[in-house]
Coordinates of C-alpha atoms in Angstrom, one line a residue:
M1 CA 0.2 0.0 0.2
K2 CA 1.1 3.6 -0.8
I3 CA 1.2 5.3 2.9
A4 CA 1.6 8.9 3.6
I5 CA 3.2 10.0 7.0
L6 CA 2.7 13.5 7.7
G7 CA 5.6 14.5 10.3
T8 CA 9.2 13.5 11.0
G9 CA 9.2 13.1 14.6
V10 CA 9.9 10.1 16.5
V11 CA 6.2 8.7 16.0
G12 CA 6.1 9.5 12.1
K13 CA 9.9 8.2 11.9
T14 CA 8.9 5.1 14.0
L15 CA 5.7 4.2 12.0
A16 CA 7.5 4.9 8.8
G17 CA 10.3 2.4 9.4
K18 CA 7.8 -0.4 11.0
L19 CA 5.6 0.0 7.8
A20 CA 8.6 0.1 5.6
S21 CA 9.4 -3.0 6.9
L22 CA 6.2 -4.5 6.1
G23 CA 6.6 -3.8 2.3
H24 CA 4.7 -0.9 2.1
D25 CA 5.5 2.2 -0.1
V26 CA 5.9 5.1 2.3
A27 CA 6.3 8.8 2.0
L28 CA 7.4 11.0 4.8
G29 CA 5.8 14.4 4.8
T30 CA 7.5 17.6 6.0
R31 CA 7.7 21.4 5.6
D32 CA 11.0 21.3 4.1
P33 CA 12.4 17.8 2.7
D34 CA 15.9 19.2 1.9
A35 CA 16.5 20.5 5.5
T36 CA 15.0 17.5 7.0
L37 CA 17.5 15.3 5.3
T38 CA 20.5 17.3 6.1
R39 CA 19.9 17.3 9.7
T40 CA 22.1 15.2 11.7
A41 CA 21.4 15.4 15.5
P42 CA 19.1 12.9 17.2
G43 CA 15.7 13.8 17.9
P44 CA 14.6 14.9 21.4
F45 CA 13.9 11.3 22.5
G46 CA 17.1 10.0 21.0
D47 CA 15.4 8.8 17.9
L48 CA 17.9 8.7 14.8
P49 CA 17.6 11.8 12.2
V50 CA 15.5 11.1 9.0
A51 CA 18.6 10.5 6.9
A52 CA 19.6 7.5 8.9
L53 CA 16.1 6.3 8.7
V54 CA 16.3 6.6 5.0
K55 CA 19.8 4.9 4.9
D56 CA 18.2 2.0 6.7
H57 CA 15.0 1.7 4.5
P58 CA 15.9 3.3 1.2
T59 CA 12.4 2.9 -0.2
I60 CA 11.1 5.7 2.2
Q61 CA 10.6 8.8 0.1
V62 CA 11.0 12.4 1.9
L63 CA 8.3 14.9 0.4
T64 CA 6.3 17.8 1.2
F65 CA 3.4 17.5 3.1
A66 CA 1.3 18.0 -0.3
D67 CA 3.2 15.4 -2.1
A68 CA 3.3 12.9 0.5
A69 CA -0.3 13.3 0.8
A70 CA -0.9 12.8 -3.0
H71 CA 1.2 9.6 -2.9
G72 CA -0.8 8.1 -0.1
E73 CA -3.7 5.8 -0.7
L74 CA -4.0 6.5 3.1
A75 CA -2.5 9.0 5.1
I76 CA -1.4 9.1 8.9
L77 CA -1.1 12.7 10.7
A78 CA 1.7 12.2 13.2
T79 CA 2.7 15.8 13.6
G80 CA 3.1 17.6 17.2
G81 CA -0.5 19.1 18.2
Q82 CA 0.8 22.5 18.0
V83 CA 1.8 22.2 14.2
T84 CA -1.2 19.6 13.1
L85 CA -3.6 22.2 11.5
A86 CA -0.8 23.8 9.9
A87 CA 0.5 20.5 8.3
A88 CA -3.3 19.5 7.4
A89 CA -3.9 22.6 5.6
A90 CA -0.6 22.1 3.8
T91 CA -1.9 19.0 1.9
G92 CA -4.3 21.2 0.2
S93 CA -6.8 19.0 -1.7
A94 CA -4.6 16.0 -1.7
L95 CA -6.6 14.1 1.0
D96 CA -10.0 14.5 -0.4
G97 CA -11.5 11.0 -0.5
K98 CA -8.8 9.4 1.4
I99 CA -8.5 8.1 5.2
L100 CA -6.5 10.3 7.4
M101 CA -5.6 8.5 10.6
D102 CA -5.1 11.3 13.1
L103 CA -2.6 10.6 16.0
S104 CA -2.0 14.1 17.1
N105 CA -2.8 15.3 20.7
P106 CA -3.2 19.3 21.5
L107 CA -0.5 19.1 24.1
D108 CA 0.8 22.5 24.9
F109 CA 4.5 22.8 26.2
S110 CA 4.7 26.6 26.6
K111 CA 4.4 26.4 30.3
G112 CA 6.8 23.4 30.8
F113 CA 5.8 19.9 31.9
P114 CA 3.3 18.5 32.3
P115 CA 1.8 20.1 29.5
T116 CA -1.8 21.5 29.0
L117 CA -4.4 21.2 26.5
S118 CA -4.8 23.6 24.0
V119 CA -8.4 22.4 23.2
C120 CA -10.6 20.6 25.2
N121 CA -14.3 19.8 26.4
D122 CA -16.4 21.1 23.9
D123 CA -13.8 20.8 21.0
S124 CA -10.8 18.6 19.9
L125 CA -8.1 18.3 17.6
G126 CA -9.4 15.7 15.6
E127 CA -12.8 17.6 15.1
Q128 CA -10.6 20.6 13.9
V129 CA -8.4 18.6 11.4
Q130 CA -12.1 17.2 10.3
R131 CA -13.1 20.7 9.8
A132 CA -10.0 21.8 7.9
L133 CA -10.2 18.9 5.8
P134 CA -13.8 18.3 5.1
A135 CA -13.2 15.9 2.1
A136 CA -10.9 13.8 4.2
K137 CA -12.1 10.6 6.0
V138 CA -10.6 11.6 9.5
V139 CA -10.2 8.7 12.1
K140 CA -8.6 9.5 15.6
T141 CA -6.5 6.6 17.0
L142 CA -3.3 5.5 18.3
N143 CA -3.1 8.8 20.1
T144 CA -3.6 7.1 23.7
V145 CA -0.5 5.2 23.7
N146 CA 3.2 5.6 23.6
V147 CA 4.8 5.1 19.9
S148 CA 6.5 1.7 21.1
V149 CA 3.3 0.5 22.2
M150 CA 1.3 1.6 18.8
I151 CA 3.4 -0.7 17.0
A152 CA 4.0 -3.8 19.4
P153 CA 0.9 -3.7 22.1
E154 CA 1.9 -7.8 22.2
A155 CA 5.1 -6.6 24.0
L156 CA 3.1 -5.3 26.9
P157 CA 2.1 -8.0 29.8
G158 CA -0.7 -10.1 28.8
G159 CA -0.3 -9.7 25.2
A160 CA -2.2 -7.8 22.7
E161 CA -5.5 -8.9 23.9
A162 CA -5.0 -7.3 27.5
H163 CA -5.0 -3.8 25.8
T164 CA -7.6 -1.7 24.4
L165 CA -7.0 1.0 21.6
F166 CA -9.8 3.5 20.4
V167 CA -11.2 4.8 17.1
C168 CA -13.2 7.8 16.5
G169 CA -14.8 9.1 13.2
D170 CA -17.8 10.1 11.4
D171 CA -17.3 7.4 8.6
P172 CA -18.0 4.0 9.7
D173 CA -16.5 2.4 6.7
A174 CA -13.4 4.2 7.3
K175 CA -13.0 3.3 11.1
A176 CA -13.7 -0.5 10.2
R177 CA -10.8 -0.1 7.6
V178 CA -8.7 1.5 10.3
T179 CA -9.6 -1.2 12.5
G180 CA -8.5 -3.9 10.5
L181 CA -5.4 -2.3 9.7
L182 CA -4.4 -1.9 13.2
R183 CA -4.7 -5.7 13.5
E184 CA -2.7 -6.2 10.2
W185 CA -0.2 -3.7 10.7
F186 CA 0.8 -3.9 14.4
G187 CA -1.1 -6.6 15.7
W188 CA -3.9 -5.1 17.9
R189 CA -7.0 -7.2 18.9
D190 CA -9.1 -5.2 21.2
V191 CA -10.3 -1.9 19.2
L192 CA -13.3 0.1 20.5
D193 CA -15.0 2.2 18.5
L194 CA -16.3 5.2 20.6
G195 CA -18.4 7.1 18.1
D196 CA -18.2 10.0 15.8
I197 CA -15.5 12.5 15.6
T198 CA -16.6 14.6 18.7
T199 CA -15.4 11.4 20.8
A200 CA -12.1 12.3 20.1
R201 CA -12.5 14.9 22.8
G202 CA -12.4 11.7 25.4
T203 CA -9.2 10.4 23.8
E204 CA -7.4 13.8 23.9
M205 CA -8.6 14.6 27.3
Y206 CA -7.2 11.4 28.7
L207 CA -3.5 12.6 28.1
P208 CA -3.0 14.4 31.1
L209 CA -4.2 11.6 33.1
W210 CA -1.8 9.3 30.9
L211 CA 0.9 11.6 31.7
R212 CA 0.5 11.3 35.4
M213 CA 0.4 7.7 34.8
M214 CA 3.7 7.6 33.2
G215 CA 5.1 9.2 36.3
A216 CA 3.6 6.9 38.6
V217 CA 4.8 3.8 36.6
G218 CA 8.1 5.5 35.4
K219 CA 7.9 4.6 31.9
P220 CA 5.6 5.3 28.9
A221 CA 5.3 1.7 27.7
F222 CA 1.9 0.8 29.5
N223 CA -1.7 1.0 28.6
I224 CA -5.1 0.3 29.8
K225 CA -7.8 -2.4 29.2
V226 CA -11.5 -1.5 29.0
V227 CA -13.2 -4.7 31.0
R228 CA -16.9 -5.0 29.5

């Protein structure tokens, strides 16, 4: 499958490497491909620069947001929350009619750590993305877990069956397709459909609790199970 990944932070790079290793045709979207490829410093989490990723996975293309979106049959929005809407706008009409998996969270680090939410209660970043791209099929997912858990839920105690992931979106067929891909690509088993895109408010507002739990357990590799 041709997949666009918008964002070259640790999440975008990790997903790109995983999907490329599965044989998918991946394009990473960024504002300035040349500048992105010339960076040599590791990312803030010690992650390798994009050039190193491309060296390990030569099939990965690094393109502008618009060109990456045009390349993909499906797109994944993996930017930091403060630049998510700008990245979405930069795709123009290239995502019209396509599924856009939105992994972003509205985390505002301007006052330090822990961050606050830049949008909550009566709106969500997922809804804002859908309004910005009305012809795209936005599905909010994977934003409630650390990137290591996104691609390998079975690595946590209890295996993939012991952990719950969520999908939110207005298009039932798009959510069903994304649910299938989450199972196929990453091994997720318990995927709970919360409802329309407004339910993204709940998954985004879970982040303050997630951050406190990370502090309590001392690591980001954990998840919850909805027992029902």
